[in-house]
PDB file of C-alpha atoms in Angstrom:
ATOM      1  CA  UNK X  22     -35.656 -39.972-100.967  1.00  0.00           C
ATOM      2  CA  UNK X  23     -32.275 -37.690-100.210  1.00  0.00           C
ATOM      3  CA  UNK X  24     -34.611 -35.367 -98.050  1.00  0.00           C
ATOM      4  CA  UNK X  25     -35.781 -38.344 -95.895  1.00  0.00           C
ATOM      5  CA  UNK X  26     -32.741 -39.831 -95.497  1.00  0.00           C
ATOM      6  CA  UNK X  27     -31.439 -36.345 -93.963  1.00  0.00           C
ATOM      7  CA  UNK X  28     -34.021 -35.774 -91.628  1.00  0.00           C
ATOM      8  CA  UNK X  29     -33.470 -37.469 -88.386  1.00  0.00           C
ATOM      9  CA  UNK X  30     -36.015 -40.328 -86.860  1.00  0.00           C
ATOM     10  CA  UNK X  31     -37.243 -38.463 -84.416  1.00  0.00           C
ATOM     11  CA  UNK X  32     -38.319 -36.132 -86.471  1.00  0.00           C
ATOM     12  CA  UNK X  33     -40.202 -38.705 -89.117  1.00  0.00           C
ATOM     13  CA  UNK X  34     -42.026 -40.589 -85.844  1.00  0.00           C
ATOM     14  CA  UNK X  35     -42.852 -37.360 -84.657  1.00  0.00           C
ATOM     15  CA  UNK X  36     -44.477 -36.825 -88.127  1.00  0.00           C
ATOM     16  CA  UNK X  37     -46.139 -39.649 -88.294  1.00  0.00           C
ATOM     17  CA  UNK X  38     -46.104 -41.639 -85.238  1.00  0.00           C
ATOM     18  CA  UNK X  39     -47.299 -44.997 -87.618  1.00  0.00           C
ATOM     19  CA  UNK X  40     -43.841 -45.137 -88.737  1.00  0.00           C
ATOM     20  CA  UNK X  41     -42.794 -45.796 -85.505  1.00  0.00           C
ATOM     21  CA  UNK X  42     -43.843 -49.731 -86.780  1.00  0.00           C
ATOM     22  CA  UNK X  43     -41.787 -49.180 -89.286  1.00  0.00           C
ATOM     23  CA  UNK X  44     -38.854 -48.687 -86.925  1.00  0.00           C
ATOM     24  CA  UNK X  45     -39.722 -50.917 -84.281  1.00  0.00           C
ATOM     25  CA  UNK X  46     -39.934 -53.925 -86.771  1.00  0.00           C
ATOM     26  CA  UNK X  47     -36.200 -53.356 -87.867  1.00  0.00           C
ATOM     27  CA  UNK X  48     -34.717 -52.823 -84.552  1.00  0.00           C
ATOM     28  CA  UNK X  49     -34.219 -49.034 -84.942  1.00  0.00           C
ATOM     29  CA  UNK X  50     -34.442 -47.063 -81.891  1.00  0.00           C
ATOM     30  CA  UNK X  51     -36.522 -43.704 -82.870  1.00  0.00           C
ATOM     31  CA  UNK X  52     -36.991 -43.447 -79.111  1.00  0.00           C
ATOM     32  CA  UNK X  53     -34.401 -42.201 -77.057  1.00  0.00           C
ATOM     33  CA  UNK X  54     -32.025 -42.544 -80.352  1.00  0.00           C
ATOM     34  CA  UNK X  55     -33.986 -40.186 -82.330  1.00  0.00           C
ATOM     35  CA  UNK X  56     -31.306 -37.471 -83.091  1.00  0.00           C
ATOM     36  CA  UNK X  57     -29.802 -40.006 -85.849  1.00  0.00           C
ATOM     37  CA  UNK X  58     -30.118 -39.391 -89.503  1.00  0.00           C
ATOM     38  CA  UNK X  59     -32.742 -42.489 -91.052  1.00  0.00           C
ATOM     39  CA  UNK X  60     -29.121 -42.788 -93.432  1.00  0.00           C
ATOM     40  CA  UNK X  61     -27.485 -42.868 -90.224  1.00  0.00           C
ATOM     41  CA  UNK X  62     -29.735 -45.512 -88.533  1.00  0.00           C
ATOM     42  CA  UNK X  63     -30.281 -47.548 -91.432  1.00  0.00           C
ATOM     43  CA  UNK X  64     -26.048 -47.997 -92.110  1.00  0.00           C
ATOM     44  CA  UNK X  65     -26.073 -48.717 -88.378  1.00  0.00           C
ATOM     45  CA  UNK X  66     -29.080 -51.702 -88.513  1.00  0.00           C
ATOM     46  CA  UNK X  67     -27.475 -52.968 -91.924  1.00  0.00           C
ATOM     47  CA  UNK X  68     -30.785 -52.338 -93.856  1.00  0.00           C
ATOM     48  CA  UNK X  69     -30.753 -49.960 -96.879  1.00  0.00           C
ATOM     49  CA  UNK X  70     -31.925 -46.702 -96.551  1.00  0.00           C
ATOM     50  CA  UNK X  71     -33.952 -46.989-100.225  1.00  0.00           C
ATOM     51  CA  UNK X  72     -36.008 -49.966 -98.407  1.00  0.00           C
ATOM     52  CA  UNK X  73     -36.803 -47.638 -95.027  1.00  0.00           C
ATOM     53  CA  UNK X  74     -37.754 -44.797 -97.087  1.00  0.00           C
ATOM     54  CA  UNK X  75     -40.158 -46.774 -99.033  1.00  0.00           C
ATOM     55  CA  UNK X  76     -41.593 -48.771 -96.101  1.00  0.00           C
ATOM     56  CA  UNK X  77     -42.139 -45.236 -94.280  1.00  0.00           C
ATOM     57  CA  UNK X  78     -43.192 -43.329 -97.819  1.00  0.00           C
ATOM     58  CA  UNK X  79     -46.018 -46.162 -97.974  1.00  0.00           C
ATOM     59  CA  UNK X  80     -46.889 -46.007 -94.480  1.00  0.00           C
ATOM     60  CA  UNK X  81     -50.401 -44.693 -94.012  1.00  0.00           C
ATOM     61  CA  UNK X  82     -50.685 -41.610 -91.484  1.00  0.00           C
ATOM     62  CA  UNK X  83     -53.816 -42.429 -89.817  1.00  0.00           C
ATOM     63  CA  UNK X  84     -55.603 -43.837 -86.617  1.00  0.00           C
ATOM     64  CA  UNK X  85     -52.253 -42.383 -84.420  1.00  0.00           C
ATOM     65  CA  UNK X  86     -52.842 -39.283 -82.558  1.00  0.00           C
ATOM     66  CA  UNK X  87     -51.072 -36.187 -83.965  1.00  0.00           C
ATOM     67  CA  UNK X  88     -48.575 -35.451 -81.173  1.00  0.00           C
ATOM     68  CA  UNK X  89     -46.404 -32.687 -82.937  1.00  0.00           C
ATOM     69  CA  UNK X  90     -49.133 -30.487 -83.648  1.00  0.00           C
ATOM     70  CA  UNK X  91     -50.266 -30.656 -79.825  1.00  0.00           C
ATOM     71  CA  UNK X  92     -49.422 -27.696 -77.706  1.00  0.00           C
ATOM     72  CA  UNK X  93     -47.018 -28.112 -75.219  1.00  0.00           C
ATOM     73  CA  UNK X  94     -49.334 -27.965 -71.998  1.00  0.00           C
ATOM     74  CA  UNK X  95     -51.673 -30.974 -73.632  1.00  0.00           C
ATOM     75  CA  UNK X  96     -48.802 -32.898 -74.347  1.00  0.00           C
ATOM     76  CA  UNK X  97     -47.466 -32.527 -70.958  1.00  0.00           C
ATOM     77  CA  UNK X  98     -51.100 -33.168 -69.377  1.00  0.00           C
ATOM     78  CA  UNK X  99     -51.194 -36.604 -71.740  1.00  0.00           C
ATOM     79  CA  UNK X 100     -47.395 -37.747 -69.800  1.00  0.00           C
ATOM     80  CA  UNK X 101     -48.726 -37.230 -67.183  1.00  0.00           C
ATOM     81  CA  UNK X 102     -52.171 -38.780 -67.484  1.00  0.00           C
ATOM     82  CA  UNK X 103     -51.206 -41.844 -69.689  1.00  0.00           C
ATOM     83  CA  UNK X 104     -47.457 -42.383 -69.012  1.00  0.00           C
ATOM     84  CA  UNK X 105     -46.739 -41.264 -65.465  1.00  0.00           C
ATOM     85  CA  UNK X 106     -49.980 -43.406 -64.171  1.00  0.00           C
ATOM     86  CA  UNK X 107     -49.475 -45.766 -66.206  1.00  0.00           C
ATOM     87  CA  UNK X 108     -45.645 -46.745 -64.705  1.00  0.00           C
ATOM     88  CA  UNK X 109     -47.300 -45.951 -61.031  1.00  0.00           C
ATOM     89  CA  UNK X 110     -50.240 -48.044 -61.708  1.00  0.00           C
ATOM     90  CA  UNK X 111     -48.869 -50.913 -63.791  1.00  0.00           C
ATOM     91  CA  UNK X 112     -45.181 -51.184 -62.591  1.00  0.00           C
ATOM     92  CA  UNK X 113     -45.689 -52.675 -59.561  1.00  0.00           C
ATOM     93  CA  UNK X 114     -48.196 -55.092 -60.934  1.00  0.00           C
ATOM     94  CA  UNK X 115     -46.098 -55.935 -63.522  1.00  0.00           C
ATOM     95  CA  UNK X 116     -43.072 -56.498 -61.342  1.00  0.00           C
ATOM     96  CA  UNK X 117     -45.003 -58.702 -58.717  1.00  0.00           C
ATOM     97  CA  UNK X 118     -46.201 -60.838 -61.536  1.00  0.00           C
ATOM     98  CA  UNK X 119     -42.770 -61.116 -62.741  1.00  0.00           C
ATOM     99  CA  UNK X 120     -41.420 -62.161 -59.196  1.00  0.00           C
ATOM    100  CA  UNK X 121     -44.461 -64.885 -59.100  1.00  0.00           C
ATOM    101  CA  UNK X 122     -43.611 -66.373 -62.655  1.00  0.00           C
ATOM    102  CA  UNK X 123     -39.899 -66.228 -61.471  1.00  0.00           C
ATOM    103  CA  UNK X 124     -40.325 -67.985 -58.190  1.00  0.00           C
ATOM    104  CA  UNK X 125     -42.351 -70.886 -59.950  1.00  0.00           C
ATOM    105  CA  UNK X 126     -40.129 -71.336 -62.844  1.00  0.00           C
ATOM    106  CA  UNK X 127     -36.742 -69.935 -62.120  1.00  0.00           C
ATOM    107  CA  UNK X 128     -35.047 -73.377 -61.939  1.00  0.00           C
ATOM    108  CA  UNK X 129     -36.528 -74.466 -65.442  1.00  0.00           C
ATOM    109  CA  UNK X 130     -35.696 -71.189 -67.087  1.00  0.00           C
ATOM    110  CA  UNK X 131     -33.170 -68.721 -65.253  1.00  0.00           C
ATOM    111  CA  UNK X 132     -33.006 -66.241 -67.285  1.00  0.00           C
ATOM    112  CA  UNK X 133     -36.523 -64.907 -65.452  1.00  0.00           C
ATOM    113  CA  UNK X 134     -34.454 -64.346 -62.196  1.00  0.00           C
ATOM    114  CA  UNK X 135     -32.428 -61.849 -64.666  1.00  0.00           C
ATOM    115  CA  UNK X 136     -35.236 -60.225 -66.075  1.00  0.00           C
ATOM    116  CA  UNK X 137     -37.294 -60.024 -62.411  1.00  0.00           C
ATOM    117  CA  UNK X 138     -33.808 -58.176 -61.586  1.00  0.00           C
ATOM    118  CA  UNK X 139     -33.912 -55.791 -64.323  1.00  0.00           C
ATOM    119  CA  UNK X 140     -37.865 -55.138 -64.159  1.00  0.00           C
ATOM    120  CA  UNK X 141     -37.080 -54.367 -60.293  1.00  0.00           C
ATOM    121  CA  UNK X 142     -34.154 -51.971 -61.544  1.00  0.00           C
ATOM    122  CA  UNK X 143     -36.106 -50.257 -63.825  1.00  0.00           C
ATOM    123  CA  UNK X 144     -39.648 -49.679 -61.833  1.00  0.00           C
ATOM    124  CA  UNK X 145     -37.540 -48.118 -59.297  1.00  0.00           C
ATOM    125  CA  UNK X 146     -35.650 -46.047 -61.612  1.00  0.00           C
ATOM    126  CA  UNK X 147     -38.703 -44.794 -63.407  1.00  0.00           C
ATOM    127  CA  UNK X 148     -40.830 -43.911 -59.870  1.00  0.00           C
ATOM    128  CA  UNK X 149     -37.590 -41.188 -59.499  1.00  0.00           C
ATOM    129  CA  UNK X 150     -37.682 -39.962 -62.922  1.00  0.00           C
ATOM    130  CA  UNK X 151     -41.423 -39.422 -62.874  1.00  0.00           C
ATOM    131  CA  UNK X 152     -40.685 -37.064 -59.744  1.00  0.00           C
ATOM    132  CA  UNK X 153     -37.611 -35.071 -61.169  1.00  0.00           C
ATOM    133  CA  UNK X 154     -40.365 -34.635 -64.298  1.00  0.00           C
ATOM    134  CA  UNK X 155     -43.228 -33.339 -61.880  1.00  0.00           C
ATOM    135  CA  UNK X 156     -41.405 -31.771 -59.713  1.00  0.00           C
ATOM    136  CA  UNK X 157     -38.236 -29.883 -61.377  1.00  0.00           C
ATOM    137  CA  UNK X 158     -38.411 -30.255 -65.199  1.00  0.00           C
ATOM    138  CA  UNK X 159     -42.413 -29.864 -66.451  1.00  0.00           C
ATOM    139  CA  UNK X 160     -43.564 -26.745 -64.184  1.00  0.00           C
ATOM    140  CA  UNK X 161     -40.682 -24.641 -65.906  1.00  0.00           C
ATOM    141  CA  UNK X 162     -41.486 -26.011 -68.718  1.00  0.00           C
ATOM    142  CA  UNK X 163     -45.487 -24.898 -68.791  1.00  0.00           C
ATOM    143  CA  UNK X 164     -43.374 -21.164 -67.457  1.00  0.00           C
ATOM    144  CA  UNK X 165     -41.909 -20.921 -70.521  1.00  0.00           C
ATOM    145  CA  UNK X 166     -45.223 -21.783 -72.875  1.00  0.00           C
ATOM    146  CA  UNK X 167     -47.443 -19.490 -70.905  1.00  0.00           C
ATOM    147  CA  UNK X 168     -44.434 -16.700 -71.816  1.00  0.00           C
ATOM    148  CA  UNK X 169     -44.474 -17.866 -75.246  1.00  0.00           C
ATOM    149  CA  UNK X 170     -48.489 -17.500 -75.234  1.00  0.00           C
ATOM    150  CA  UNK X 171     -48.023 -14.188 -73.661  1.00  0.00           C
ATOM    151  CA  UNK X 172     -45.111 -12.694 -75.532  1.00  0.00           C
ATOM    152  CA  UNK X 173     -43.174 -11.728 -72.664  1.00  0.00           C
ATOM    153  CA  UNK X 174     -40.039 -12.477 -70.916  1.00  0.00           C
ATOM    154  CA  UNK X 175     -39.637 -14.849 -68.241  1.00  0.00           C
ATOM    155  CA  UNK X 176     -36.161 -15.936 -66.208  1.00  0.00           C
ATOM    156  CA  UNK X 177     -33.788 -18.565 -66.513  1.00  0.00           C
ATOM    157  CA  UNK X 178     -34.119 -21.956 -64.849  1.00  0.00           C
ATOM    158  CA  UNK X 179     -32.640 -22.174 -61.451  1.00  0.00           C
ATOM    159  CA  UNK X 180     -30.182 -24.484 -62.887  1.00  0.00           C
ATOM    160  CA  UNK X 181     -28.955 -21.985 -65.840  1.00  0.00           C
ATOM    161  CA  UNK X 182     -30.599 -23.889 -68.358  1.00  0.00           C
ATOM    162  CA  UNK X 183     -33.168 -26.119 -69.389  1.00  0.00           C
ATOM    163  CA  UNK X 184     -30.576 -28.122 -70.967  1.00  0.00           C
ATOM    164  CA  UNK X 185     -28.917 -29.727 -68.035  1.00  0.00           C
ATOM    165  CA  UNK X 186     -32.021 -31.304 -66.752  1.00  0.00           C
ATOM    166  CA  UNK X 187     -32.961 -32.484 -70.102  1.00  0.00           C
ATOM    167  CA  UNK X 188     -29.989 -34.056 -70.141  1.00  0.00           C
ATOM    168  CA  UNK X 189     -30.101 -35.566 -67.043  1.00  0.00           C
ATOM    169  CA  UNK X 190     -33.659 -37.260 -68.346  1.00  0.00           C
ATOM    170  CA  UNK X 191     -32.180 -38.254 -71.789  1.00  0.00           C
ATOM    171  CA  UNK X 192     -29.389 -40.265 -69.977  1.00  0.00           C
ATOM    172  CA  UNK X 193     -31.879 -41.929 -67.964  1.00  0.00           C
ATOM    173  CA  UNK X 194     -33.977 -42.642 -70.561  1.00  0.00           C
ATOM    174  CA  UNK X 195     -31.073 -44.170 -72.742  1.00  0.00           C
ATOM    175  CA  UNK X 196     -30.522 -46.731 -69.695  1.00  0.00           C
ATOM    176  CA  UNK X 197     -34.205 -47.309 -69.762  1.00  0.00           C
ATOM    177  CA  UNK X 198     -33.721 -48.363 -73.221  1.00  0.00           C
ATOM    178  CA  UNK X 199     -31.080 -50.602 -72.611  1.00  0.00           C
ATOM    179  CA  UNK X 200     -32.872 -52.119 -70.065  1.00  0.00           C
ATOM    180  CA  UNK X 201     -35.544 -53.355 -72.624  1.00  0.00           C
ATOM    181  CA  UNK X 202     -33.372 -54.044 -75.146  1.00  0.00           C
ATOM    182  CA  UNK X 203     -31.878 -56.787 -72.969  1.00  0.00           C
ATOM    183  CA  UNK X 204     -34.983 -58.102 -71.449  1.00  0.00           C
ATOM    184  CA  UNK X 205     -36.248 -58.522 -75.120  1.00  0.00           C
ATOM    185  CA  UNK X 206     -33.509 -60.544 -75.842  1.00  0.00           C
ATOM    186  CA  UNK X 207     -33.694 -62.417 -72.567  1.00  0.00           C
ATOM    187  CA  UNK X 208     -37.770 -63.145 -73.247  1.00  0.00           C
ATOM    188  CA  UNK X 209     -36.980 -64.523 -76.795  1.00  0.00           C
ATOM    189  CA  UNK X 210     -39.213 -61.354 -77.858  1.00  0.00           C
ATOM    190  CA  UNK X 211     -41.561 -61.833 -75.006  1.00  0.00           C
ATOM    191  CA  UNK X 212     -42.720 -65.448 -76.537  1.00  0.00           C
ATOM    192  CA  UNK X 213     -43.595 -67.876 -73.559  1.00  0.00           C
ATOM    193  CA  UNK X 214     -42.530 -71.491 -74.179  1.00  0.00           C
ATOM    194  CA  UNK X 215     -44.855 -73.997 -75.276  1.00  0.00           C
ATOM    195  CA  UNK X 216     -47.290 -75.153 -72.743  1.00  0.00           C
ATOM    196  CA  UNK X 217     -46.412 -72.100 -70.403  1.00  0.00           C
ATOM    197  CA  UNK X 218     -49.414 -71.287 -67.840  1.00  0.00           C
ATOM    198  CA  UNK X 219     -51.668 -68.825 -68.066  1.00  0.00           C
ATOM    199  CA  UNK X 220     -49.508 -66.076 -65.793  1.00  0.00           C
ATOM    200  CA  UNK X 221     -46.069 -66.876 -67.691  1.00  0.00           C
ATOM    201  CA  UNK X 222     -47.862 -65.867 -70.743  1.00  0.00           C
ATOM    202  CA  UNK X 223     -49.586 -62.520 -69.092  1.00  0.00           C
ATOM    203  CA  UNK X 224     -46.225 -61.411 -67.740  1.00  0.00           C
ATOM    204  CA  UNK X 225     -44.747 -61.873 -71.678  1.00  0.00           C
ATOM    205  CA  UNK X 226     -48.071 -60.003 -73.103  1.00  0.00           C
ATOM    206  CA  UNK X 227     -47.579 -57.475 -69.931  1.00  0.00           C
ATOM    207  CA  UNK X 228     -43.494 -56.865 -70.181  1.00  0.00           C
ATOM    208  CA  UNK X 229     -44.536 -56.379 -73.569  1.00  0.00           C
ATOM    209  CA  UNK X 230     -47.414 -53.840 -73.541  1.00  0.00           C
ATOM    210  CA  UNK X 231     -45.298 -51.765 -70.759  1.00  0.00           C
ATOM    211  CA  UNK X 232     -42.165 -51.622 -73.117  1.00  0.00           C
ATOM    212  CA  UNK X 233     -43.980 -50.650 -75.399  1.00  0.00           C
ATOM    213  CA  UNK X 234     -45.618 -47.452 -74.178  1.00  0.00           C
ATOM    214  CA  UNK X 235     -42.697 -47.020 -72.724  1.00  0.00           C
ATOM    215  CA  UNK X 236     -40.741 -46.420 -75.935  1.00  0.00           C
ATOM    216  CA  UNK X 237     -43.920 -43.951 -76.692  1.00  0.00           C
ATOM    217  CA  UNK X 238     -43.161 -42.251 -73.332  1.00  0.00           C
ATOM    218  CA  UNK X 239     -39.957 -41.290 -74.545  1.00  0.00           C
ATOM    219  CA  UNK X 240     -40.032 -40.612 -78.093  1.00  0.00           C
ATOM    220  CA  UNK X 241     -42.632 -38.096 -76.836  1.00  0.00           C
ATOM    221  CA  UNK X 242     -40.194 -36.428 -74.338  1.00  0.00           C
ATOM    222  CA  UNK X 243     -36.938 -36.606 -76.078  1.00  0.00           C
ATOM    223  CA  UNK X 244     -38.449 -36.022 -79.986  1.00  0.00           C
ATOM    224  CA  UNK X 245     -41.005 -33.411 -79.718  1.00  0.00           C
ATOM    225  CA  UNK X 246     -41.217 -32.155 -75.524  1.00  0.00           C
ATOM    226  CA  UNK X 247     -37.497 -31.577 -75.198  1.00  0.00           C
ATOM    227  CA  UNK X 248     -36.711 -29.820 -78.733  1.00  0.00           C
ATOM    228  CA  UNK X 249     -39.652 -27.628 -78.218  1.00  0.00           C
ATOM    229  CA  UNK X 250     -38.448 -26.368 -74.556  1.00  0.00           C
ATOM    230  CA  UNK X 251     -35.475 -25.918 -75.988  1.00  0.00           C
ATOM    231  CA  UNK X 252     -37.249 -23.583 -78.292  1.00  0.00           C
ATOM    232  CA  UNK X 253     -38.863 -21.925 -75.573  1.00  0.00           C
ATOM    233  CA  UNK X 254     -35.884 -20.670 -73.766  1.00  0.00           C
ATOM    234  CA  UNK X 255     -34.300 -19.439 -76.626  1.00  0.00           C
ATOM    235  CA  UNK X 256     -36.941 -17.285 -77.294  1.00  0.00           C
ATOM    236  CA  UNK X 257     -38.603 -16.583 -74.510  1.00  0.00           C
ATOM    237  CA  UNK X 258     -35.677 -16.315 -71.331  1.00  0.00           C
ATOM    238  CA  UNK X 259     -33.978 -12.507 -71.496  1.00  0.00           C
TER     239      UNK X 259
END
C-alpha cells in the first residue's frame, strides 16, 4: 500500500486507465491534477488512502485501451482523431442544444442561462487550444520522437523549451476543469428534473458524455503526452 500511496494519480490512471472510475466516483481529479500523490489526493477529498488503494488494487485492468504503452506518434494521431474532432464536431452541437433548452426553460430554472454561458466559454476556448496543439506544440513534438527513433540530435524549440508551451496548455486545461466542475454542480450531476422533455434530458446525457472525454483528453496530454516530451528533449535536444 506505501508504494501506491507515493506514486502520483496520473501515473496509476495512466496504468490502468479503469481506475480512472475509481477517481471519478470520489471527486478526485487524475486529469489535469494528476501530479498529486493518491496520499496527497485522498487527505485533500477526506477519504482514506487504505480505502483508494483497495478500490484501485481490486480494480480489474481490462476492456480500456493501454495508452502508456502507445508510442508517442499513435497517441498523438488518437488526440487528434478522437479528441480534437470530437470538440469540432460535437461542441457546437452541444452548445446550440444548450442555448435551445436554455431559451425554453431559463425562467423555470436559471441556472441553464449560467451553464449556456460557461459551455459558450469553454467551446471557444477549446477551438484555440486545439490550434496552439496542431499548430505549435504536436509537430515538435513528433521532431523529437522521430530523433528519439533515430538516435540523433535535433534543436531546441523556437521557444527555448518544450516546457513553456506545455505550460501554457496545462493552465488552460486546469480552467477547462474548473469549468466542468461548476457546470456539474450547476446540472445537479447532469440529472434533468422530473418530467423534463426529451432535449433537456439529451443536453444532460450530452454535457455529460463531452465532459467526460474531455477529462480523457487531458489526462492523456498532461499524464502520459507531456511527461514523455519532456523526456524527449532531455535526451534528444544538444
Amino acid at each position: 500500500m506505501t508504494k501506491l500511496s507515493n506514486k502520483t494519480i496520473g501515473a496509476i490512471v495512466a496504468d490502468n486507465y479503469a481506475t480512472s472510475e475509481v477517481f471519478a466516483r470520489h471527486g478526485i481529479n487524475y486529469y489535469s491534477q494528476g501530479h498529486r500523490t493518491l496520499a496527497e489526493a485522498s487527505h485533500e477529498a477526506g477519504i482514506a488512502t487504505e480505502t483508494l488503494c483497495t478500490e484501485l488494487e481490486t480494480c480489474p485492468n481490462a476492456g480500456k485501451l493501454p495508452f502508456a504503452s502507445w508510442p508517442t506518434d499513435l497517441l498523438i494521431d488518437y488526440v487528434l482523431k478522437i479528441h480534437h474532432r470530437n470538440i469540432r464536431e460535437q461542441g457546437p452541437e452541444l452548445l446550440a442544444l444548450v442555448e435551445k433548452v436554455a431559451r425554453v426553460h431559463g425562467d423555470k430554472h436559471p441556472e441553464l442561462r449560467e451553464i449556456y454561458e460557461l459551455v459558450a466559454e469553454s467551446i471557444e476556448d477549446l477551438l484555440a487550444h486545439l490550434v496552439k496543439e496542431e499548430q505549435v506544440l504536436f509537430p515538435y513534438l513528433l521532431q523529437l520522437d522521430e530523433a528519439a527513433k533515430q538516435g540523433i540530435k535535433t534543436g531546441p524549440m523556437h521557444c527555448g523549451s518544450v516546457i513553456h508551451p506545455i505550460g501554457v496548455m496545462r493552465m488552460e486545461h486546469e480552467m477547462e476543469a474548473q469549468r466542468y466542475t461548476l457546470i456539474t454542480q450547476l446540472s445537479g450531476g447532469y440529472q434533468a428534473p422530473e418530467g423534463a422533455c426529451t432535449s433537456y434530458r439529451k443536453m444532460m446525457s450530452d454535457l455529460q458524455s463531452f465532459m467526460t472525454a474531455l477529462y480523457e483528453h487531458i489526462h492523456l496530454e498532461n499524464n502520459i503526452l507531456f511527461l514523455r516530451a519532456l523526456e524527449l528533449e532531455e535526451a534528444c535536444v544538444g
